[in-house]
Short mmCIF file of C-alpha atoms and ligand atoms in Angstrom, two decimals:
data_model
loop_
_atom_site.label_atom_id
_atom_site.label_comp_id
_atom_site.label_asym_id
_atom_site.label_seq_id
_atom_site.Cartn_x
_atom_site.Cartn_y
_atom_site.Cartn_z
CA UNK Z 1 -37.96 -13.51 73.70
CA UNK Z 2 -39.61 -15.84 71.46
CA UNK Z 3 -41.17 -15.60 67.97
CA UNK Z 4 -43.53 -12.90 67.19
CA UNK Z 5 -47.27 -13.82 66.15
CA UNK Z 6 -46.21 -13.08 62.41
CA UNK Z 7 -43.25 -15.81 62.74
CA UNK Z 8 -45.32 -18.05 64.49
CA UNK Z 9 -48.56 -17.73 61.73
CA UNK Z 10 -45.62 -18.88 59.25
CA UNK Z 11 -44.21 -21.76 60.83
CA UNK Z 12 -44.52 -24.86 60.24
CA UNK Z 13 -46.15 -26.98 61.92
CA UNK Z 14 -47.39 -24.55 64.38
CA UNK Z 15 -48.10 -25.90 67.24
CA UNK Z 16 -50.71 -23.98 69.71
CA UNK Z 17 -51.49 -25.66 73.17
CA UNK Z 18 -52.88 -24.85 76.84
CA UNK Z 19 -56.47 -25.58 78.42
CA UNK Z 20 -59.49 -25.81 77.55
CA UNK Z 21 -60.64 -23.53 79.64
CA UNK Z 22 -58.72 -20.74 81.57
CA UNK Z 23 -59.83 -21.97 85.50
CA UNK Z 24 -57.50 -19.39 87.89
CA UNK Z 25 -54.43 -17.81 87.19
CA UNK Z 26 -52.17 -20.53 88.71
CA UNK Z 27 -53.32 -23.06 85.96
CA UNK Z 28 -53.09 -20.77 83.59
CA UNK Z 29 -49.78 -19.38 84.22
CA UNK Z 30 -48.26 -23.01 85.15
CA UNK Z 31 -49.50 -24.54 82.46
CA UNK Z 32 -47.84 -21.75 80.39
CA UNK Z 33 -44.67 -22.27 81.79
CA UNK Z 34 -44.94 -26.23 81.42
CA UNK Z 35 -45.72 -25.69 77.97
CA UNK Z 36 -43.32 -23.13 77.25
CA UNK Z 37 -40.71 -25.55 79.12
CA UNK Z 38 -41.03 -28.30 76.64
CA UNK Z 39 -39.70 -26.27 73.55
CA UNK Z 40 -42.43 -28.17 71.49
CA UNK Z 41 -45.11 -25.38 71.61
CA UNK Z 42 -45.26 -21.85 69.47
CA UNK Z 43 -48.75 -20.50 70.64
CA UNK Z 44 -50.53 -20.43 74.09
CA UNK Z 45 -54.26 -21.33 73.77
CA UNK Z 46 -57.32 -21.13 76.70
CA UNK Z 47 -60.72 -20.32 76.38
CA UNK Z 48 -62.33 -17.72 78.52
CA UNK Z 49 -65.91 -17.58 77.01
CA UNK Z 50 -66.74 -20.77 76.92
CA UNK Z 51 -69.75 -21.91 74.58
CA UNK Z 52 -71.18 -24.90 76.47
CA UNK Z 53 -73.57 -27.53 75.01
CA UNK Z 54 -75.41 -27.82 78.25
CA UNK Z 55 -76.34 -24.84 80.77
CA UNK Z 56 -74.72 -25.74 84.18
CA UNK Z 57 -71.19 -26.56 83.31
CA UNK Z 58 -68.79 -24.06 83.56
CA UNK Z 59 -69.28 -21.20 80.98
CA UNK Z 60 -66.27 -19.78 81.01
CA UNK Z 61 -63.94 -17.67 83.71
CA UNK Z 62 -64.76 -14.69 81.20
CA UNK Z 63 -62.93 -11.54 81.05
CA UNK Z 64 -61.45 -11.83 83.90
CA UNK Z 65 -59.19 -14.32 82.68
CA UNK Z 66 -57.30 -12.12 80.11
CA UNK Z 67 -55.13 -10.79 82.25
CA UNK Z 68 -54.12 -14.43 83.17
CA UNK Z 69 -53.13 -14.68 79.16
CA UNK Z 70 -51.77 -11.51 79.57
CA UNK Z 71 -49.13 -12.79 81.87
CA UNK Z 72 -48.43 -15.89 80.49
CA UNK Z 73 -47.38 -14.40 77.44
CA UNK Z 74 -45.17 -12.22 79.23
CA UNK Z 75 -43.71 -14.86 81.40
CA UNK Z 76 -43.17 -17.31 78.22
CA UNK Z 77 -42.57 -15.39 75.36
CA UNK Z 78 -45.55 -17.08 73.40
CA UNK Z 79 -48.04 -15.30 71.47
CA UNK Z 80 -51.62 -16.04 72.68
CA UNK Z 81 -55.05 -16.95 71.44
CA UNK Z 82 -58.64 -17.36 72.54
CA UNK Z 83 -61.92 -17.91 71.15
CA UNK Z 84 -64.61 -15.01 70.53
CA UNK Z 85 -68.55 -15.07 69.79
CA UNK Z 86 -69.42 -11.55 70.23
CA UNK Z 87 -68.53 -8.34 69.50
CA UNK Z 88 -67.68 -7.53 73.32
CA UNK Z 89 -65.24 -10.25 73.64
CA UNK Z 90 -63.64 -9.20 70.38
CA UNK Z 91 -63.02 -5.59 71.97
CA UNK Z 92 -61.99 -7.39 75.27
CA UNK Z 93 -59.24 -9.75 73.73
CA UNK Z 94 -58.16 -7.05 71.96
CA UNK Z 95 -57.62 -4.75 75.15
CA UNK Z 96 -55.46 -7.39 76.92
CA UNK Z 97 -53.39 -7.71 74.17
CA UNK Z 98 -54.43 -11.18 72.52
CA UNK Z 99 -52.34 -11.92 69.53
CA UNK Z 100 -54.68 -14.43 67.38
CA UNK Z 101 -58.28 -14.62 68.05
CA UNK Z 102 -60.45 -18.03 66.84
CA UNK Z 103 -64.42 -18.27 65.90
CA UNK Z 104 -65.89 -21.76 67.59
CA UNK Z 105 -67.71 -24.36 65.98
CA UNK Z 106 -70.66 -23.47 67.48
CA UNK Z 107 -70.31 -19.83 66.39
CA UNK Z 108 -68.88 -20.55 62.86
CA UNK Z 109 -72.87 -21.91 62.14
CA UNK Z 110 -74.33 -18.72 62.83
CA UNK Z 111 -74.14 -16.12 60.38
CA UNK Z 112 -75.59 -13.36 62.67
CA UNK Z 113 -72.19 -14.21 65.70
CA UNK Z 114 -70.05 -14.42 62.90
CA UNK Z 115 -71.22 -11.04 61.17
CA UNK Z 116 -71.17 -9.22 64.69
CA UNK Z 117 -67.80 -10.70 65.02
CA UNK Z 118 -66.28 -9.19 61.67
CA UNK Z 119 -67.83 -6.02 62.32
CA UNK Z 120 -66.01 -5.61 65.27
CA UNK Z 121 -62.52 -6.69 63.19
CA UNK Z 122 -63.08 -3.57 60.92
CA UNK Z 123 -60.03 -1.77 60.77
CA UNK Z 124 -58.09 -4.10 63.09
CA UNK Z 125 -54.79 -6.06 62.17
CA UNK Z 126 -55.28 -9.45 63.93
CA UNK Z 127 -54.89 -12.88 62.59
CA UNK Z 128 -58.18 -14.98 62.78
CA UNK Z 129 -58.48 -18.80 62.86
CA UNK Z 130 -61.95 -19.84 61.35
CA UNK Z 131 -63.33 -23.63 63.14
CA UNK Z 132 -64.86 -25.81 60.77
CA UNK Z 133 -69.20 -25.27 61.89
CA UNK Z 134 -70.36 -28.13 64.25
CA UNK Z 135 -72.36 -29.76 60.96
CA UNK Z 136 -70.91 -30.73 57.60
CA UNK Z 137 -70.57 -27.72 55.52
CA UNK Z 138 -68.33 -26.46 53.96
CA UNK Z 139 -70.85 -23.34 52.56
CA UNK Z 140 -70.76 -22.50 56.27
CA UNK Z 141 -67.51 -22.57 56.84
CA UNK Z 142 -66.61 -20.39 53.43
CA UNK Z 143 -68.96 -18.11 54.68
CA UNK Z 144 -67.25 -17.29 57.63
CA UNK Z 145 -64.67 -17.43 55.90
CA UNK Z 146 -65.77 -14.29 53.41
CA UNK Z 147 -67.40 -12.36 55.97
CA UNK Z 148 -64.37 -12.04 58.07
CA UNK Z 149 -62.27 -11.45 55.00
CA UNK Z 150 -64.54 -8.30 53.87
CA UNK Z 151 -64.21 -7.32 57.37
CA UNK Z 152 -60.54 -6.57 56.22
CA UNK Z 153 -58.50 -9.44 58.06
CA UNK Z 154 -55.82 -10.48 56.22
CA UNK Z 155 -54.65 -13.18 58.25
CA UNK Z 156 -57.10 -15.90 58.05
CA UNK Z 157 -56.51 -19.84 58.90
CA UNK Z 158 -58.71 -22.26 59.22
CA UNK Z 159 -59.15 -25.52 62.08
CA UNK Z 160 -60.31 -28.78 61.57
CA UNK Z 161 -62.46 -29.91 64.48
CA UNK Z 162 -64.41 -32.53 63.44
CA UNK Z 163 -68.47 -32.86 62.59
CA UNK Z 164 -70.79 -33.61 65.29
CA UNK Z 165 -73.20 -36.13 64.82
CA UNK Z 166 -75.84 -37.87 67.15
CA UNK Z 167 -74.85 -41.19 69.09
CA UNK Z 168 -71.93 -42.44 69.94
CA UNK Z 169 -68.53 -42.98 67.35
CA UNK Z 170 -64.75 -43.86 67.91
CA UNK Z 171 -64.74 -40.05 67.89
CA UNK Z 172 -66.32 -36.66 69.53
CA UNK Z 173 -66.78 -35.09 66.23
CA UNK Z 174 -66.29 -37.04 63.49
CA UNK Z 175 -63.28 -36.11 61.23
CA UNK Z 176 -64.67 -36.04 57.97
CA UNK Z 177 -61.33 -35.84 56.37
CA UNK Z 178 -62.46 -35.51 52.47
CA UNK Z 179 -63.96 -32.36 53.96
CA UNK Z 180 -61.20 -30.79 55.27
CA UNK Z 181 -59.28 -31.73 52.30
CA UNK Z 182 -61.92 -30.36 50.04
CA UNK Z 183 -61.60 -27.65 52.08
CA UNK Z 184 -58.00 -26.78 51.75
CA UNK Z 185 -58.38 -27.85 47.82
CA UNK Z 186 -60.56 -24.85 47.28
CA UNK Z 187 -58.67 -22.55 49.88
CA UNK Z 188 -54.77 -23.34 49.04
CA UNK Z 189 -54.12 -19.66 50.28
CA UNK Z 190 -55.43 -20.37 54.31
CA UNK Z 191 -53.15 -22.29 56.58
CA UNK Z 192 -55.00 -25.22 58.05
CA UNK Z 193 -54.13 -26.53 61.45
CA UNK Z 194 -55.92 -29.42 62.94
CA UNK Z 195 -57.86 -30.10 66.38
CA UNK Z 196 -57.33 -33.64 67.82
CA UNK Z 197 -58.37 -32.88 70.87
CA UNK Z 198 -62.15 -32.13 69.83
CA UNK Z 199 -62.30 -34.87 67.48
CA UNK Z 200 -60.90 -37.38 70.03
CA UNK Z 201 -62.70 -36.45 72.90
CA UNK Z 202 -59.90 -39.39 74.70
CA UNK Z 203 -56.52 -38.87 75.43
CA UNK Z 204 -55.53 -42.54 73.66
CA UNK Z 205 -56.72 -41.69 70.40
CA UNK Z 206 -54.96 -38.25 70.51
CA UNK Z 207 -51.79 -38.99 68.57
CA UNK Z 208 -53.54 -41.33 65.90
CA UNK Z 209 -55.55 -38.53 64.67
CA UNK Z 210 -52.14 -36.17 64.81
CA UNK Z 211 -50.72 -38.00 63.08
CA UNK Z 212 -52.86 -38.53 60.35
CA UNK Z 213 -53.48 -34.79 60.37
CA UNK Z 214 -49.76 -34.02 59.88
CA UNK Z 215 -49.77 -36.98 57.36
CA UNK Z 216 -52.67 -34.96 55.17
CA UNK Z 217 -50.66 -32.12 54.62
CA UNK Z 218 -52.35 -30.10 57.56
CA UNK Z 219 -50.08 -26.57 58.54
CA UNK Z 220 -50.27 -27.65 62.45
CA UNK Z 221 -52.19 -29.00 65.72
CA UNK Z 222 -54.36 -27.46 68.54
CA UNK Z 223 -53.92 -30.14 71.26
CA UNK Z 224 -55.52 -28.99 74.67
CA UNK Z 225 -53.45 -29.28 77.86
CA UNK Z 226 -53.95 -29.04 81.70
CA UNK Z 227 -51.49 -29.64 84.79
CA UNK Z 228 -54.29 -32.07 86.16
CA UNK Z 229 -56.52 -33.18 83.19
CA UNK Z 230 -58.55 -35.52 85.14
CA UNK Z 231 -59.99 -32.36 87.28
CA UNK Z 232 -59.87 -29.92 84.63
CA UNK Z 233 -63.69 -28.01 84.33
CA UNK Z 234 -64.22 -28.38 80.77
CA UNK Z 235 -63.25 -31.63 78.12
CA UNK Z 236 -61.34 -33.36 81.06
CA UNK Z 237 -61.10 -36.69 78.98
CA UNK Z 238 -59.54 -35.12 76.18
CA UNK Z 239 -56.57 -33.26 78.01
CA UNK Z 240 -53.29 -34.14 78.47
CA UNK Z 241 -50.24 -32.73 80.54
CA UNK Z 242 -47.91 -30.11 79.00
CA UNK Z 243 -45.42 -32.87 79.43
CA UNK Z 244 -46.89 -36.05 77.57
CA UNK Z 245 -48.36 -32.88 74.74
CA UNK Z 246 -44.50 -31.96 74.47
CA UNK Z 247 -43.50 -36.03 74.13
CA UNK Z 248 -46.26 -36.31 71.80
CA UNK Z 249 -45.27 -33.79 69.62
CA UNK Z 250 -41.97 -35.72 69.82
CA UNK Z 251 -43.54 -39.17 68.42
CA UNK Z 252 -45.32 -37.66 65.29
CA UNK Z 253 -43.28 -38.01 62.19
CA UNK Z 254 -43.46 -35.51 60.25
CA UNK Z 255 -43.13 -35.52 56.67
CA UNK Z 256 -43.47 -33.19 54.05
CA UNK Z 257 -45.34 -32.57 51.09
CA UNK Z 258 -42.86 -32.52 48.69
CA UNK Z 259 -38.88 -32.53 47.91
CA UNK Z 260 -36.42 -31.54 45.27
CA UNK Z 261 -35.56 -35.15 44.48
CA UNK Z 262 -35.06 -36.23 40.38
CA UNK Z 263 -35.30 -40.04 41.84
CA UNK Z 264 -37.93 -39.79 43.39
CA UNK Z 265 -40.02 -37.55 41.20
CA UNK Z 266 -39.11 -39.90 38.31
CA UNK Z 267 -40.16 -43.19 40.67
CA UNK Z 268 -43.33 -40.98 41.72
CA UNK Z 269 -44.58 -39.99 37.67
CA UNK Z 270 -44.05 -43.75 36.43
CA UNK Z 271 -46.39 -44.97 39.60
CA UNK Z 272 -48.62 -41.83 38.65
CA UNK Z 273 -48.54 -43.01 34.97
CA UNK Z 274 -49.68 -46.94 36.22
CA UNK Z 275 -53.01 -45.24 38.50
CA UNK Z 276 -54.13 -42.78 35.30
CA UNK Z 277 -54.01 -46.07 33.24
CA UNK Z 278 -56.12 -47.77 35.50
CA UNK Z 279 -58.67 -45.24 36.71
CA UNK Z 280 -59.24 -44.76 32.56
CA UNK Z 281 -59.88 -48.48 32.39
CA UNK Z 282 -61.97 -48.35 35.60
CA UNK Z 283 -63.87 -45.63 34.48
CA UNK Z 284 -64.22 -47.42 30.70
CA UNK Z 285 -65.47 -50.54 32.74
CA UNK Z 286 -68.09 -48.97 35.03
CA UNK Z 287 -69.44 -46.85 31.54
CA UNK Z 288 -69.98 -50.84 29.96
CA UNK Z 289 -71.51 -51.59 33.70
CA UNK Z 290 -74.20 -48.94 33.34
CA UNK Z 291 -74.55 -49.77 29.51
CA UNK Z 292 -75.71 -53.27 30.31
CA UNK Z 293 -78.06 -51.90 33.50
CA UNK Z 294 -79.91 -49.70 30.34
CA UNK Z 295 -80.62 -52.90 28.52
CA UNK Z 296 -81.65 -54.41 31.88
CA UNK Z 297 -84.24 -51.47 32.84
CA UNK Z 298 -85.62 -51.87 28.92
CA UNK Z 299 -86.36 -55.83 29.62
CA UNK Z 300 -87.88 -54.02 33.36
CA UNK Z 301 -89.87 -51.71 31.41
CA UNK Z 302 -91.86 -54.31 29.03
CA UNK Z 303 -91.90 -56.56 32.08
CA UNK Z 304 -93.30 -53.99 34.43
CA UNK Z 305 -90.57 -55.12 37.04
CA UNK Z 306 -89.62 -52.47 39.79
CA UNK Z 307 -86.22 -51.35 39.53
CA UNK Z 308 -85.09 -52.44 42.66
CA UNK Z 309 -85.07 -56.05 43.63
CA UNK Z 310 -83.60 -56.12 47.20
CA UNK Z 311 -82.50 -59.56 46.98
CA UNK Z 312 -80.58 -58.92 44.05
CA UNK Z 313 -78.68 -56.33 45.88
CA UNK Z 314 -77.83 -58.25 48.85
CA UNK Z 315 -76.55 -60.91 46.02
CA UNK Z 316 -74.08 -58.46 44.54
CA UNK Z 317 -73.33 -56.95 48.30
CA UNK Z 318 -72.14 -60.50 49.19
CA UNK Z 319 -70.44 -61.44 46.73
CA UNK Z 320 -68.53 -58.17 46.68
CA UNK Z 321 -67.35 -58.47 50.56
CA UNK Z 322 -66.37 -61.83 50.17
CA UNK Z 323 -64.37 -60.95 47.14
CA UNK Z 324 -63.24 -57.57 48.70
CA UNK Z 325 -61.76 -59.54 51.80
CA UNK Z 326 -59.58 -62.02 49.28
CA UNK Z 327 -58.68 -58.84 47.37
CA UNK Z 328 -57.61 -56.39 49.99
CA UNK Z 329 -60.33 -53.69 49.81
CA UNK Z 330 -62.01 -52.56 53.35
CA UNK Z 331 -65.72 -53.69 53.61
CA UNK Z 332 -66.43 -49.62 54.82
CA UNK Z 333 -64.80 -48.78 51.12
CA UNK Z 334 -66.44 -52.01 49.44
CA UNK Z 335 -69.81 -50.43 51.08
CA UNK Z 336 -69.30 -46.72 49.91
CA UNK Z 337 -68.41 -48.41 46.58
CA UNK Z 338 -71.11 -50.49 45.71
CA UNK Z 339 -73.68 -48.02 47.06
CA UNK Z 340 -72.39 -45.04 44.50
CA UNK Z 341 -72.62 -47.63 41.58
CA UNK Z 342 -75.53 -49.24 42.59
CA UNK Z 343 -77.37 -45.53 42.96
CA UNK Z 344 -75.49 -45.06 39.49
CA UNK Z 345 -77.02 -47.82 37.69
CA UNK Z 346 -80.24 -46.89 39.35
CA UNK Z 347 -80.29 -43.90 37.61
CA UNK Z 348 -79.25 -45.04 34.55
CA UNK Z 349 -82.19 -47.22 35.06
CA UNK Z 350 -84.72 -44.90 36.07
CA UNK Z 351 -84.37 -42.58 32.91
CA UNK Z 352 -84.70 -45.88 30.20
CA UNK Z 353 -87.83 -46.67 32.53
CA UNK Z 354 -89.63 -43.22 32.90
CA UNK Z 355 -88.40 -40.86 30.42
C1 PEP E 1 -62.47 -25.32 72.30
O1 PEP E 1 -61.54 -25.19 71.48
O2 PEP E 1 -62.31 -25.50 73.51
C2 PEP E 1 -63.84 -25.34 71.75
C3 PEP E 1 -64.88 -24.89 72.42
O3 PEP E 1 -63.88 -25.91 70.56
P1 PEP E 1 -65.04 -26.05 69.45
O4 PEP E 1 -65.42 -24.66 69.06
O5 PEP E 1 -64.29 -26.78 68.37
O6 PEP E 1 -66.12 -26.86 70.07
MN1 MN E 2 -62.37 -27.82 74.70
#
C-alpha cells in the first residue's frame, strides 16, 4: 500500500499524472500501472466529464469511467482525482470512492457551476483543487476559492493552468506567472501545484515550463499521460508516456525555497542590502524623471502642445533598445518598462495640463 490522500496532499512536490481523458478501462488501468511503475508519481489523474471547447470531440466517457479509477487505485495503491462541474458528478465521484476532486478552468469562471458544486461539498471531507479561470483573474479564482471554503472544505489547493488568449503563442494558455505568484502571495495557506501540460499544449516545451514551475516555489505538477499519446481522444499533442513523464520528473532539479545555512543567509542579506540600495536610488531617479515631465507639460500648457508627440516616443523607444541590448536588459522588459514610465509621466503630465 501506498500513501494515503492526506500524505500525499502534504508531500512535496506532489506529483499527480494519467490521461486526459479516461477512454476504456485498459488505458486507464495500464496507464495506472505504467505510472505507478515508475515510482515518480503520488496521485492518479483522468477526466471523465470532459468540458470541451468545441461540440463534437469527445465529451467525456462519463460515469461510467469511475469504476475504471476505482480499480486503478486498487491495483496501484494511488489515491485518485477527477474533475467535476456539477452537482451530479460531485455525488458520482464521491460514490466510486474518488479521493481529491478538481474544478476546471472553464468551470472556475462561472459562479453559478462553482456554487452548485460547493453545495454539493456541504458536509463532505474531500480535498478540492481550485484551476486558475480560463481569463486573467484572480477575483475569479478567489471566489471559487471562498465559495468552496464556506461550503466547509478544508482541504483546498489551487492549479496553475495558464490564461487563454486569442491567436496563436509559444503556449496553449499563457502562463502569466506574476499571477500565479500574486496568487500564492495572497494565499500562503493553499498548496499550489502547476499544469504544464495545459499551458504547453506540446510535448517539447513540457519540461521548460516544469521546471520553471518547480523553480517558482510551486508545491507540485499535473503532467497528463497516455500509453499512445499520438491517438489519445482529447489534448493528444500535449501527452506523454508514463515512461518519458517518470524520466521527466527525473531531469527537473529541484530546489528549495530555503535552508538553514549562516553562509549563505549572510551572502544572501549583503546581496539583499546592494538591490534595496538601488531600487531606493531607482525609485529617487524616476521621482526627478516625472519632476522634469511637470515642467515639460507647464511649457505644453502655455504652448497648447498635445501631450503626446509620437515621434518623441519612438525617439526614447530607440534609444532605450539599443542601449538595453549593450546593457543586458530584454527588449520584452525594456518594452514593459518604458511603457509604465512613459504612461507615468503621462499622467504626471495630464494633471499640470488639465487640473
Ligand atoms: C484537464 O485537466 O484535462 C482540463 C480540462 O483542464 P482545464 O480545466 O485546465 O482546461
Ligand atoms: Mn487535458
Amino acid at each position: 500500500m501506498r500513501e494515503t490522500v492526506q500524505q500525499v496532499w502534504k508531500k512535496r512536490p506532489m506529483i499527480i499524472s494519467g490521461p486526459c481523458s479516461a477512454e476504456t478501462e485498459e488505458q486507464v488501468l495500464e496507464t495506472a500501472t505504467r505510472l505507478a511503475k515508475t515510482g515518480k508519481v503520488d496521485m492518479l489523474r483522468a477526466g471523465i466529464w470532459k468540458p470541451r471547447t468545441r461540440p463534437g470531440s469527445f465529451e467525456g466517457i462519463g460515469t461510467k469511467g469511475l469504476p475504471w479509477m476505482q480499480q486503478a487505485k486498487k491495483i496501484t495503491g494511488l489515491p485518485v482525482t477527477v474533475e467535476v462541474a456539477t452537482a451530479k458528478q460531485v455525488e458520482d465521484a464521491l460514490t466510486f470512492d474518488v479521493d481529491v476532486l478538481w474544478i476546471g478552468a472553464r468551470t472556475t469562471v462561472n459562479p453559478f457551476s462553482v456554487q452548485e458544486v460547493a453545495d454539493a461539498l456541504r458536509g463532505v471531507d474531500v480535498p478540492v483543487l481550485i484551476k486558475n479561470p480560463i481569463n486573467p483573474d484572480l477575483e475569479l479564482w478567489t471566489g471559487a476559492v471562498e465559495r468552496v471554503a464556506k461550503a466547509g472544505i478544508k482541504q483546498i489547493g489551487l492549479i496553475h493552468r495558464g490564461f487563454s488568449s486569442y491567436g496563436n503563442t509559444e503556449y496553449r494558455n499563457a502562463p502569466m506567472w506574476h499571477l500565479a505568484i500574486e496568487m500564492k502571495r495572497r494565499n500562503p495557506e493553499l498548496l499550489m501545484i502547476n499544469d504544464p501540460s495545459h499551458i504547453s499544449g506540446r510535448r517539447d516545451i513540457l519540461l521548460d515550463v516544469a521546471q520553471k514551475a518547480i523553480d517558482l516555489d510551486m508545491d507540485g505538477l499535473i503532467i497528463e499521460s497516455h500509453i499512445d499519446p499520438d491517438k489519445a481522444w482529447s489534448d493528444a499533442k500535449q501527452q506523454v508516456t508514463p515512461e518519458r513523464l517518470g524520466e521527466m520528473i527525473g531531469q527537473i532539479a529541484w530546489r528549495r525555497e530555503d535552508i538553514n545555512s549562516e553562509e549563505y543567509h549572510a551572502a544572501l542579506e549583503k546581496l539583499r542590502q546592494q538591490i534595496n540600495h538601488l531600487d531606493d536610488e531607482l525609485m529617487q531617479i524616476l521621482s526627478q524623471r516625472m519632476s522634469i515631465a511637470e515642467k515639460i507639460g507647464e511649457y505644453k500648457k502655455n504652448n497648447n502642445i498635445t501631450i503626446l508627440q509620437t515621434n518623441r516616443w519612438n525617439e526614447i523607444l530607440d534609444r532605450a533598445f539599443k542601449k538595453g541590448e549593450k546593457l543586458n536588459l530584454s527588449k520584452e522588459f525594456i518594452t514593459k518598462y518604458f511603457d509604465a514610465v512613459h504612461m507615468e509621466s503621462i499622467n504626471h503630465q495630464n494633471k499640470i495640463m488639465n487640473s
